[in-house]
PDB file of C-alpha atoms in Angstrom:
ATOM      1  CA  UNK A 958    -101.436 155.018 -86.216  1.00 54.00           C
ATOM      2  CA  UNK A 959     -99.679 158.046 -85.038  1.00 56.00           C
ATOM      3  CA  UNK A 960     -96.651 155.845 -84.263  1.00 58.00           C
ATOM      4  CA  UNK A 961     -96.632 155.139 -87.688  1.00 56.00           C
ATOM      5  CA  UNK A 962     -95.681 151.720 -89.366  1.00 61.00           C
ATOM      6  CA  UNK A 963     -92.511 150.498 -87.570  1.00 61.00           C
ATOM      7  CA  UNK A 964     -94.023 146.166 -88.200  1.00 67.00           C
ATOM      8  CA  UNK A 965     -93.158 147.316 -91.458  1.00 66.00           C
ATOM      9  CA  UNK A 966     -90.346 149.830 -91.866  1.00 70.00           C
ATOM     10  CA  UNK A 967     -92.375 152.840 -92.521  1.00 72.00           C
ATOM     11  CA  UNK A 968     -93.265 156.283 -91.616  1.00 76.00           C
ATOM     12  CA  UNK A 969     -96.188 157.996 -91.759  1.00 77.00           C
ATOM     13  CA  UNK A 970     -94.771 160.535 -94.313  1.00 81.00           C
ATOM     14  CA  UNK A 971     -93.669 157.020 -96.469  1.00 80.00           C
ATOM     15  CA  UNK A 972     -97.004 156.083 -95.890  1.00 81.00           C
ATOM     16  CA  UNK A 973     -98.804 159.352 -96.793  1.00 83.00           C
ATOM     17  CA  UNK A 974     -96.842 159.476-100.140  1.00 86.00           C
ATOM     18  CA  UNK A 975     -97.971 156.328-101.220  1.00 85.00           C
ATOM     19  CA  UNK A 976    -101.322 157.155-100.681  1.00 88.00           C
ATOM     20  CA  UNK A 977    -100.635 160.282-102.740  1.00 88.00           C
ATOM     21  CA  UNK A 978     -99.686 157.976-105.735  1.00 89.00           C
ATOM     22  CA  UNK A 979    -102.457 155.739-105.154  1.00 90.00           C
ATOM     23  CA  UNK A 980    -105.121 159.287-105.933  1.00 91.00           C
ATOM     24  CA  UNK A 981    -103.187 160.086-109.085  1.00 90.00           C
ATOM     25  CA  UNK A 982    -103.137 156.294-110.037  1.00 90.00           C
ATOM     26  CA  UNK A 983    -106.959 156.859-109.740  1.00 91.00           C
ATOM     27  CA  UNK A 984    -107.490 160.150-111.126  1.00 91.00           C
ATOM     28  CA  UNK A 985    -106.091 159.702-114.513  1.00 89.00           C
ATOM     29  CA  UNK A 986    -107.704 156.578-114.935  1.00 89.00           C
ATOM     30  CA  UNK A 987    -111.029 157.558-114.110  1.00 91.00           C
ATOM     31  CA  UNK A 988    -110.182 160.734-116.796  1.00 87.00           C
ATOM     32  CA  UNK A 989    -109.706 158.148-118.956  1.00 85.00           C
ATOM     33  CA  UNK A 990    -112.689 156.160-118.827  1.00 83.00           C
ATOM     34  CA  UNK A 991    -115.461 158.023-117.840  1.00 83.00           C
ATOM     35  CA  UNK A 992    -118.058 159.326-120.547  1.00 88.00           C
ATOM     36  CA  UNK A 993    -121.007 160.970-120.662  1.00 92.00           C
ATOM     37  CA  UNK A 994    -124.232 159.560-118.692  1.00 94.00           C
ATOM     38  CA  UNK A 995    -127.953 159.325-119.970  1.00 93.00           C
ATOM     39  CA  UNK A 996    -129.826 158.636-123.002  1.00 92.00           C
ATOM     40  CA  UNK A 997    -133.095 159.092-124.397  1.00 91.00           C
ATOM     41  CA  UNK A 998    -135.595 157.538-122.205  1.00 92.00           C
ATOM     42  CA  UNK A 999    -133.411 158.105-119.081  1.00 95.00           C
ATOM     43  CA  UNK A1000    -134.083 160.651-116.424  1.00 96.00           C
ATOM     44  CA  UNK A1001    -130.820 162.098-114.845  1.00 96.00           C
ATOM     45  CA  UNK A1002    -130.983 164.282-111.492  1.00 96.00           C
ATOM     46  CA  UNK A1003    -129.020 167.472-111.301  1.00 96.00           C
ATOM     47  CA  UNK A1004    -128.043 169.959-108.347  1.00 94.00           C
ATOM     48  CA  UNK A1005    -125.598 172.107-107.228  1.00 94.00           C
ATOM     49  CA  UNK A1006    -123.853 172.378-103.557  1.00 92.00           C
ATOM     50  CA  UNK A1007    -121.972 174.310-101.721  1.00 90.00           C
ATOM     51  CA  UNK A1008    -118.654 172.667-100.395  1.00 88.00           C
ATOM     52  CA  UNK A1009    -117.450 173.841 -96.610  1.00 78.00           C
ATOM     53  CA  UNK A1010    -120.117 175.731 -95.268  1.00 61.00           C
ATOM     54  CA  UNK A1011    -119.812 176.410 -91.612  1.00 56.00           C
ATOM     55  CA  UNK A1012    -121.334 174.053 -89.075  1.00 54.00           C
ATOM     56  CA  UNK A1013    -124.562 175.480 -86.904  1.00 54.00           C
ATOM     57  CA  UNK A1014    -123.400 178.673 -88.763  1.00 57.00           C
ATOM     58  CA  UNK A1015    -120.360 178.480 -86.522  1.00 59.00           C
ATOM     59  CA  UNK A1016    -116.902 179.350 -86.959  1.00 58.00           C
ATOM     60  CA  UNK A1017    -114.372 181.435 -89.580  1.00 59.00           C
ATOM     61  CA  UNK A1018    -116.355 181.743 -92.952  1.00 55.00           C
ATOM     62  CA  UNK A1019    -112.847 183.185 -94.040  1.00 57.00           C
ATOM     63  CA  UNK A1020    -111.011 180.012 -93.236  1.00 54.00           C
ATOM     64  CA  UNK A1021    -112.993 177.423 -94.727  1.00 58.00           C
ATOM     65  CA  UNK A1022    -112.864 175.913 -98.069  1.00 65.00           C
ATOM     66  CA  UNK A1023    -116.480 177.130 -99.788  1.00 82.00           C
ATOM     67  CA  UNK A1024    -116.607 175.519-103.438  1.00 90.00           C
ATOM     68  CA  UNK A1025    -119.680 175.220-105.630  1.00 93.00           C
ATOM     69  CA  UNK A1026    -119.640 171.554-107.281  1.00 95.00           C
ATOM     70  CA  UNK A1027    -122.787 170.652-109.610  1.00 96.00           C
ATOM     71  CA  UNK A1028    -123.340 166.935-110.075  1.00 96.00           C
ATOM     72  CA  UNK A1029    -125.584 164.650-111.589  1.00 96.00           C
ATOM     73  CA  UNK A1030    -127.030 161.095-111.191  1.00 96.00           C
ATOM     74  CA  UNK A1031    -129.055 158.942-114.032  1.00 96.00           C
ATOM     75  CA  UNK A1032    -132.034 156.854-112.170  1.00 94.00           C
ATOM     76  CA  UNK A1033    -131.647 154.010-114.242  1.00 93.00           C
ATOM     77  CA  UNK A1034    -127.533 153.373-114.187  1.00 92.00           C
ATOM     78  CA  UNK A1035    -126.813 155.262-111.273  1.00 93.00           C
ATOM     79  CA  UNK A1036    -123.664 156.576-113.174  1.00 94.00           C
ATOM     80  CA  UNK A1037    -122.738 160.048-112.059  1.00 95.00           C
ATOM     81  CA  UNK A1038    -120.469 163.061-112.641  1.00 95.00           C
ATOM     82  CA  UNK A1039    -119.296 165.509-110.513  1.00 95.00           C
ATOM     83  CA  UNK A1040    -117.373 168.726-111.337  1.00 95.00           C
ATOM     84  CA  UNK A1041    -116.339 171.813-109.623  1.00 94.00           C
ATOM     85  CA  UNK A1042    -117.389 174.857-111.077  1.00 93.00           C
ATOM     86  CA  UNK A1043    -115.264 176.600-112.502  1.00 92.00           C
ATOM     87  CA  UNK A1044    -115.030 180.706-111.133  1.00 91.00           C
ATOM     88  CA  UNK A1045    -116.612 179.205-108.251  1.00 91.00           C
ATOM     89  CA  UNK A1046    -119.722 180.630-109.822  1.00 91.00           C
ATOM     90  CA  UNK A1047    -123.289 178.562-110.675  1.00 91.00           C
ATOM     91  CA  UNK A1048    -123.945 180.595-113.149  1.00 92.00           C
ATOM     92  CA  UNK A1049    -125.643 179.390-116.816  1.00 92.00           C
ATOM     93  CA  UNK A1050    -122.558 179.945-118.398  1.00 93.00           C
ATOM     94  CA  UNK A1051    -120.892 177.864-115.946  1.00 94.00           C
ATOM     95  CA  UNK A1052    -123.339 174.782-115.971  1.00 95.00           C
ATOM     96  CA  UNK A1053    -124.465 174.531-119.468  1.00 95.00           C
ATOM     97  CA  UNK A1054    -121.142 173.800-120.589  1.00 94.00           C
ATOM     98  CA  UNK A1055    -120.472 170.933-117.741  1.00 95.00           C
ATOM     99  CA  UNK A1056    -123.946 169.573-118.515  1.00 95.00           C
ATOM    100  CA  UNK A1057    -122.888 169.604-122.768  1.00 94.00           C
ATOM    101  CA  UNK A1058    -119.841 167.613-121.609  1.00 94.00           C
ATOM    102  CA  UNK A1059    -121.018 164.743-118.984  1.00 95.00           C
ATOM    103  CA  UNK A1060    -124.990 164.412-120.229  1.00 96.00           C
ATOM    104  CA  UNK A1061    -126.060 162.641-123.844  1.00 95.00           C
ATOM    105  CA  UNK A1062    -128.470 165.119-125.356  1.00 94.00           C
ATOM    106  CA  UNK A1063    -132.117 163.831-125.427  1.00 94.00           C
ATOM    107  CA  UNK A1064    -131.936 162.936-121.797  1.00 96.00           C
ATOM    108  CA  UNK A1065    -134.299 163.923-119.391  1.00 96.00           C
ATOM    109  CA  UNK A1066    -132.695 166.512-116.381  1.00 96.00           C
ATOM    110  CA  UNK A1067    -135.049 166.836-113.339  1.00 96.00           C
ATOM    111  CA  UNK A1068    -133.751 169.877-111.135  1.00 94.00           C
ATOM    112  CA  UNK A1069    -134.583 172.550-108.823  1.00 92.00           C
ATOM    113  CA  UNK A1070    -135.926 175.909-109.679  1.00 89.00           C
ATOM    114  CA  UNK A1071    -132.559 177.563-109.893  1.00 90.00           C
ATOM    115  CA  UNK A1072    -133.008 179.738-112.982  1.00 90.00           C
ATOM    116  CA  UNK A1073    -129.809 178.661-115.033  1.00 91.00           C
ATOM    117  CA  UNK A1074    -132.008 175.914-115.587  1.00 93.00           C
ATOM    118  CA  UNK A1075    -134.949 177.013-117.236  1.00 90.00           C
ATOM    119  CA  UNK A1076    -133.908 177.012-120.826  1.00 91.00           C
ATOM    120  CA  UNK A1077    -131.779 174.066-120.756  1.00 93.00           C
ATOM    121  CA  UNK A1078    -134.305 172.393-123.803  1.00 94.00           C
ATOM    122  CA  UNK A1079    -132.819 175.048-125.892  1.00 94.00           C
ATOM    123  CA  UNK A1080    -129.439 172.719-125.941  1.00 93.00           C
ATOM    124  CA  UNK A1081    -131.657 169.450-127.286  1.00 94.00           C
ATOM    125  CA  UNK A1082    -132.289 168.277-123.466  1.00 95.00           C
ATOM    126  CA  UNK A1083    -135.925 167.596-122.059  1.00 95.00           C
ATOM    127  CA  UNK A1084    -136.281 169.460-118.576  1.00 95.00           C
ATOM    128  CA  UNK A1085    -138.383 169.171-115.562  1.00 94.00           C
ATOM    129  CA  UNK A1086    -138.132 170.849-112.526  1.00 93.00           C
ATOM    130  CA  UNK A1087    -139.510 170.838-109.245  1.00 92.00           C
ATOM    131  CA  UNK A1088    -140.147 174.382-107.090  1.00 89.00           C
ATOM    132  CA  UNK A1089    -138.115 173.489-103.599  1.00 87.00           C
ATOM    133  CA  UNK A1090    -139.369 176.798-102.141  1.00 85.00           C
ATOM    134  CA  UNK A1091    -143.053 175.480-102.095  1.00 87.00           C
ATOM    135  CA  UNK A1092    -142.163 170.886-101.809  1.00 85.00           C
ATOM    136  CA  UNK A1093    -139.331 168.439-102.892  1.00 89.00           C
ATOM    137  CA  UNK A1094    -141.820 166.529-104.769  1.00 90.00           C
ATOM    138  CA  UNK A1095    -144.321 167.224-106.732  1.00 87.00           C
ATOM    139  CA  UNK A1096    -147.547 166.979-105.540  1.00 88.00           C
ATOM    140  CA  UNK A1097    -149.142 166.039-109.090  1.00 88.00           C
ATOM    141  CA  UNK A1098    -146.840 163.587-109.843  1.00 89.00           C
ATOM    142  CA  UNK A1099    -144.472 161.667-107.078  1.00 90.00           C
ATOM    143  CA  UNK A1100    -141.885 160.724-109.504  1.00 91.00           C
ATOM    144  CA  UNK A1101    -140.456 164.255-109.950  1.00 93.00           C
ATOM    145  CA  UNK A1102    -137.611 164.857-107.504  1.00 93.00           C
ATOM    146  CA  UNK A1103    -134.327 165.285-107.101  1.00 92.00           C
ATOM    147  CA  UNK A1104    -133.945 163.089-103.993  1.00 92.00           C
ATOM    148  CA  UNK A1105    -131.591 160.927-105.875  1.00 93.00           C
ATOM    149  CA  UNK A1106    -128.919 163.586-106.513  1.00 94.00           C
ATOM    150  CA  UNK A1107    -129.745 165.218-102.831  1.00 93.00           C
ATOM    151  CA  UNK A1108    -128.836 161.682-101.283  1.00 93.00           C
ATOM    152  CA  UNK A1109    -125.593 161.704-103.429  1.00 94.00           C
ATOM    153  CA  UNK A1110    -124.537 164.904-101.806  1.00 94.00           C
ATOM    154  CA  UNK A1111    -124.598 163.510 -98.575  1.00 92.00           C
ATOM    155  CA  UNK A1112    -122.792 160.529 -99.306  1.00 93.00           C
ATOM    156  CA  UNK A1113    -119.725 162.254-101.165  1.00 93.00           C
ATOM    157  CA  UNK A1114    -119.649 164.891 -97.567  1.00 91.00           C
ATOM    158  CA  UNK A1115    -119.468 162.201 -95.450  1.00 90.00           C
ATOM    159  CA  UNK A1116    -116.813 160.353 -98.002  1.00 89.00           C
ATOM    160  CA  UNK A1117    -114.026 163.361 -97.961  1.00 88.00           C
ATOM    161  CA  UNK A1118    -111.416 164.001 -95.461  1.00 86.00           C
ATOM    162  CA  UNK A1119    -113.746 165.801 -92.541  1.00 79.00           C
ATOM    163  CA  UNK A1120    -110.628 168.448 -91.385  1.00 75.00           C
ATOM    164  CA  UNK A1121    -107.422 169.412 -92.571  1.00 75.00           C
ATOM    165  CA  UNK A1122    -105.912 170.663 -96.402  1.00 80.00           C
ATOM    166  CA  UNK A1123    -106.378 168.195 -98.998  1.00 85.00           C
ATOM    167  CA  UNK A1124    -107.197 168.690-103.054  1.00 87.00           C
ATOM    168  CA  UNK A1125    -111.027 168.538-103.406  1.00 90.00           C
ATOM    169  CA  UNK A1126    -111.174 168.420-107.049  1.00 90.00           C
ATOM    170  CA  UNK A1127    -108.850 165.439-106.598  1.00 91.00           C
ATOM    171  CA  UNK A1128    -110.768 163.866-103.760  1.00 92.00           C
ATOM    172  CA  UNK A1129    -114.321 163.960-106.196  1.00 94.00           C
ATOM    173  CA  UNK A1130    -112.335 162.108-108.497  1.00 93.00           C
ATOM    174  CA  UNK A1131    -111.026 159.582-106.144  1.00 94.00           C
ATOM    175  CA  UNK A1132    -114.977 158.877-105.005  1.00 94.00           C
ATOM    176  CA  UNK A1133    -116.047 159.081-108.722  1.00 94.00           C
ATOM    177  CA  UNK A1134    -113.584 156.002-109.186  1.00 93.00           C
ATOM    178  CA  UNK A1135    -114.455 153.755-106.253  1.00 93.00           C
ATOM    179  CA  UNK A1136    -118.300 154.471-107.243  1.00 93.00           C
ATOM    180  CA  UNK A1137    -117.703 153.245-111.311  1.00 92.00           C
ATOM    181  CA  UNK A1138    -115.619 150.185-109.697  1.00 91.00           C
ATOM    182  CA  UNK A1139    -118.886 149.792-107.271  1.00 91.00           C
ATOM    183  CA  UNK A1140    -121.124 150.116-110.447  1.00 89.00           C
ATOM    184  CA  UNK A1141    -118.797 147.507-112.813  1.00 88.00           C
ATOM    185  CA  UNK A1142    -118.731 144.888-109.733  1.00 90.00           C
ATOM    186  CA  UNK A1143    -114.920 145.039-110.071  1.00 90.00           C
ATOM    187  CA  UNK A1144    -112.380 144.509-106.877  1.00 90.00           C
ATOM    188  CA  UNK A1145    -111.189 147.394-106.125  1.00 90.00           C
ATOM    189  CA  UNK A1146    -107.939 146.381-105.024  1.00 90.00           C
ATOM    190  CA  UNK A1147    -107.073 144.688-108.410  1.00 90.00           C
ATOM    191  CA  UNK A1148    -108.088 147.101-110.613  1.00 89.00           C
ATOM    192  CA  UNK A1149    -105.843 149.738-108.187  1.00 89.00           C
ATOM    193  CA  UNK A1150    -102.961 146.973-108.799  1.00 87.00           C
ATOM    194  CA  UNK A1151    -103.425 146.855-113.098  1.00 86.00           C
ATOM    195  CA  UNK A1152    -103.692 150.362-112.681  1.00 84.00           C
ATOM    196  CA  UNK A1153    -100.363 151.090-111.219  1.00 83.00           C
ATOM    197  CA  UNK A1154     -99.116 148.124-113.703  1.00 81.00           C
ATOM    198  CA  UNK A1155     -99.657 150.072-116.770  1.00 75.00           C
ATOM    199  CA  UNK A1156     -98.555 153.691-114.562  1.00 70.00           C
ATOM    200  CA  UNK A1157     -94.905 152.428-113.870  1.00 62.00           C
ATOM    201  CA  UNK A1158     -93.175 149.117-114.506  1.00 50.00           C
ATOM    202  CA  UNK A1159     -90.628 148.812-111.352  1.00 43.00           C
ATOM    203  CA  UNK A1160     -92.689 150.238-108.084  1.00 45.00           C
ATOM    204  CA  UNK A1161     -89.827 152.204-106.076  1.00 46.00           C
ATOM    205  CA  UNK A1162     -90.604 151.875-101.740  1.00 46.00           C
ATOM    206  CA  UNK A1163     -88.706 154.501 -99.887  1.00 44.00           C
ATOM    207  CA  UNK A1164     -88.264 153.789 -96.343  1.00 43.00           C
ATOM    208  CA  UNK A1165     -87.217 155.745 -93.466  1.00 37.00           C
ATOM    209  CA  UNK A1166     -83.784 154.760 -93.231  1.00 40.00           C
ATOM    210  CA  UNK A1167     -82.450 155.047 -96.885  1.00 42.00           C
ATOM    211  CA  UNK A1168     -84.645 153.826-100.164  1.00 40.00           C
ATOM    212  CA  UNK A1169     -85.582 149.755-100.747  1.00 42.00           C
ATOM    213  CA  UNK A1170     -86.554 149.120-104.342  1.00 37.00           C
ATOM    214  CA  UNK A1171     -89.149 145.913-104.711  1.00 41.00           C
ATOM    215  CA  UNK A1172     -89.107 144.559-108.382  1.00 39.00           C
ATOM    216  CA  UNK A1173     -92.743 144.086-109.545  1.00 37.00           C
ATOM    217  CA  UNK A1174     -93.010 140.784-112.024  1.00 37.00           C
ATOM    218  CA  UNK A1175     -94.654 141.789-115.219  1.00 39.00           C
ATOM    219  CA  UNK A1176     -96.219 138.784-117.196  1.00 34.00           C
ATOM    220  CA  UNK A1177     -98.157 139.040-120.724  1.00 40.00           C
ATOM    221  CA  UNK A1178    -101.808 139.406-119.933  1.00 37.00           C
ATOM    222  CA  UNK A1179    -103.192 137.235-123.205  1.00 40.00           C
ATOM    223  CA  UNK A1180    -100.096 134.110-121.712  1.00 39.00           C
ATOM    224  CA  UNK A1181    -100.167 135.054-118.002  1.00 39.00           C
ATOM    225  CA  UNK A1182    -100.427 131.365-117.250  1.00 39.00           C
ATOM    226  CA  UNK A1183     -98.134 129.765-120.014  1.00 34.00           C
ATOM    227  CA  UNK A1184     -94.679 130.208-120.251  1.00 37.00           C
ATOM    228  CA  UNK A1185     -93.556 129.473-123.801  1.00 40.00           C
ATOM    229  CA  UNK A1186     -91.555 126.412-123.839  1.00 41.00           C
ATOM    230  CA  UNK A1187     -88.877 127.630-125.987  1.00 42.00           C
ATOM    231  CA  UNK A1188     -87.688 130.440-123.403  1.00 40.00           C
ATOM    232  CA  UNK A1189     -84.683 130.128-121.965  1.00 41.00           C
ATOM    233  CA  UNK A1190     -82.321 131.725-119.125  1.00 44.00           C
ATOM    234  CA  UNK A1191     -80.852 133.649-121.731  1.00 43.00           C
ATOM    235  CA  UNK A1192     -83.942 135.379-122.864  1.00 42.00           C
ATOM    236  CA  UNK A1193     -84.329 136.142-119.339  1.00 40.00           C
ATOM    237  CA  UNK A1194     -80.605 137.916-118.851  1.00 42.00           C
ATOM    238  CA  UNK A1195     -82.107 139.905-121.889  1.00 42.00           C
ATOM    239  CA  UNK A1196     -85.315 141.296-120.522  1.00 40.00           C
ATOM    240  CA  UNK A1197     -83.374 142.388-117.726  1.00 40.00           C
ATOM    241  CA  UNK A1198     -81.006 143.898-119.753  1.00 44.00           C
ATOM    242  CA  UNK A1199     -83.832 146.095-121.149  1.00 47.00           C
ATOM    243  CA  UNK A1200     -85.801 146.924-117.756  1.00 53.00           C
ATOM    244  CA  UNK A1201     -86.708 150.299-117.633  1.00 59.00           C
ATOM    245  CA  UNK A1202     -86.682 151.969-114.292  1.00 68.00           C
ATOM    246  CA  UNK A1203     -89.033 154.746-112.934  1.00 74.00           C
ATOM    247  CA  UNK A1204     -89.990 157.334-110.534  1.00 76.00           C
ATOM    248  CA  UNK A1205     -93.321 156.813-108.626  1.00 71.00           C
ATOM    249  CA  UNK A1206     -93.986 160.504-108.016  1.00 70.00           C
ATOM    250  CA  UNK A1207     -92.523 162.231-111.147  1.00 72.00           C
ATOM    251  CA  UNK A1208     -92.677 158.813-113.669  1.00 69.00           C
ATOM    252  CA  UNK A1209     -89.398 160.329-114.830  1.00 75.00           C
ATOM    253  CA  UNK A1210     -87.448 156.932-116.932  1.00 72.00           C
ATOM    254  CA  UNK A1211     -84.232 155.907-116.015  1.00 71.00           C
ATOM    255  CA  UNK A1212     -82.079 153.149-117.778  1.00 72.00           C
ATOM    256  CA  UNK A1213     -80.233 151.711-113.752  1.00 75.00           C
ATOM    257  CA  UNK A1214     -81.298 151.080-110.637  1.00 73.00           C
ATOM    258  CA  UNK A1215     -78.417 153.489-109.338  1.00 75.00           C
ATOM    259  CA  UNK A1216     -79.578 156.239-111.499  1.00 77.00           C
ATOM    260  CA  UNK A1217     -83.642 156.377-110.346  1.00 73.00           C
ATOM    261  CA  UNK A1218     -82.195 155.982-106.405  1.00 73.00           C
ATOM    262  CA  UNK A1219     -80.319 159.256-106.819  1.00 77.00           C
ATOM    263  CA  UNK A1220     -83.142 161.011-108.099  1.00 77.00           C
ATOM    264  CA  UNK A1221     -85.792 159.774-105.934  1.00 76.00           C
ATOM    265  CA  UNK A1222     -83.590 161.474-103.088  1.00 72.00           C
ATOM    266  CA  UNK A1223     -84.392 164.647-104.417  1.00 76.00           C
ATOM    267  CA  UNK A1224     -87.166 164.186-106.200  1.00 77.00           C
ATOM    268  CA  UNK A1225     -89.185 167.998-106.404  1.00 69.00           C
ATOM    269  CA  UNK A1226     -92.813 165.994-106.612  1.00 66.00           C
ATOM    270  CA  UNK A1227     -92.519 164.066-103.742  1.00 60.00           C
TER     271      UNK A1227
END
């Protein structure tokens, strides 16, 4: 709300800077975990857009944000990858190396007519491709199309931020995670919270009025539910003793609570 978030002591900037943790929390751990798509005996889709193309052909073509991204969907996982080419160019140079990294060799890659296509079997892949100029399936056999890839496109669009600056490259990654927690049948929301458990140990809230630290518990995940009976209060002075304090912009480690306020303050990543 453009009030902001007085119910709970927080700007919008507060508020905005969270989110902005949230995207990295997401990006590096969708880096981490996502591998190539395909197989032999699998058909994956490919295509390449165009990112911020003027509206009814209206407007400053100068001002807006025109990216090519290629992406790819397999018909039997409905795993994806997308990636921004690199140059801004679509280019066989360009897309033969994306399609090396995120695509098992042996799969088969239906696509347009675009001629950086053509000798993709040369790299071990099977390829069919349909002539969009003439139909957007073939007329000799209905299974070849890329209507699986074209339908992604327009679900990503309507997914990003629709005015105003933001990161695309960081955005795609942000949709490719909530899509592979949508494929895994995971909770979104938890897997967001063990993701910023393993990021930073002590979350740090800034507020409007000065800076309010809120002391995640950590617990062991194989004895999250038993507590050995031989611990003790002292073993709990101990762990304290050895808490390690951090930065939730710049992750920078401090050994006091003092210490990681002061540099939050004037923190350059914020």
């Amino acid at each position: 709300p453009a009030e902001g978030y007085a119910d709970n002591g927080m700007s919008n900037e507060t508020v905005n800077r969270w989110f902005q943790y949230f995207r990295y929390i997401c990006n590096a751990d969708i880096n981490e975990r996502q591998a190539k798509i395909g197989g032999e005996g699998k058909i994956v889709e490919m295509d390449e857009s165009m990112f911020g193309k003027m509206k009814y052909g209206k407007g400053d073509p100068t001002k807006r944000r025109r990216t090519w991204v290629f992406a790819g969907k397999c018909r039997e996982t409905g795993e994806v990858f997308v990636r921004i080419c690199p140059f801004n160019k679509r280019t066989k140079n360009i897309l033969w190396p994306i399609v090396q990294e995120n695509v098992v060799r042996g799969t088969m890659l239906y696509t347009d007519g675009w001629r950086a296509y053509r000798k993709l079997p040369t790299l071990g892949y099977l390829h069919r491709w349909v002539d969009h100029s003439k139909y957007y399936v073939d007329p000799t056999d209905r299974t070849l199309h890329t209507n699986g890839i074209e339908g992604l496109w327009r679900v990503i669009k309507r997914w990003l931020p629709q005015s105003g600056r933001y990161n695309l490259e960081q955005y795609l990654n942000l949709f490719l995670w909530f899509h592979d927690q949508k494929m895994s049948e995971q909770d979104t929301f938890w897997s967001l919270c063990l993701s910023a458990r393993t990021t930073a140990r002590i979350c740090i809230v800034p507020d409007v009025e000065g800076i309010n630290l809120e002391e995640e518990n950590e617990y062991d995940e194989e004895n999250d539910n038993i507590e050995d009976e031989e611990s003790s209060d002292e073993e709990t002075d101990d762990e304290e003793d050895e808490m390690v304090f951090s930065c939730p912009w710049c992750h920078r480690m401090y050994d006091t609570r003092a210490e990681v306020v002061l540099h939050i303050a004037g923190c350059s990543s914020k």
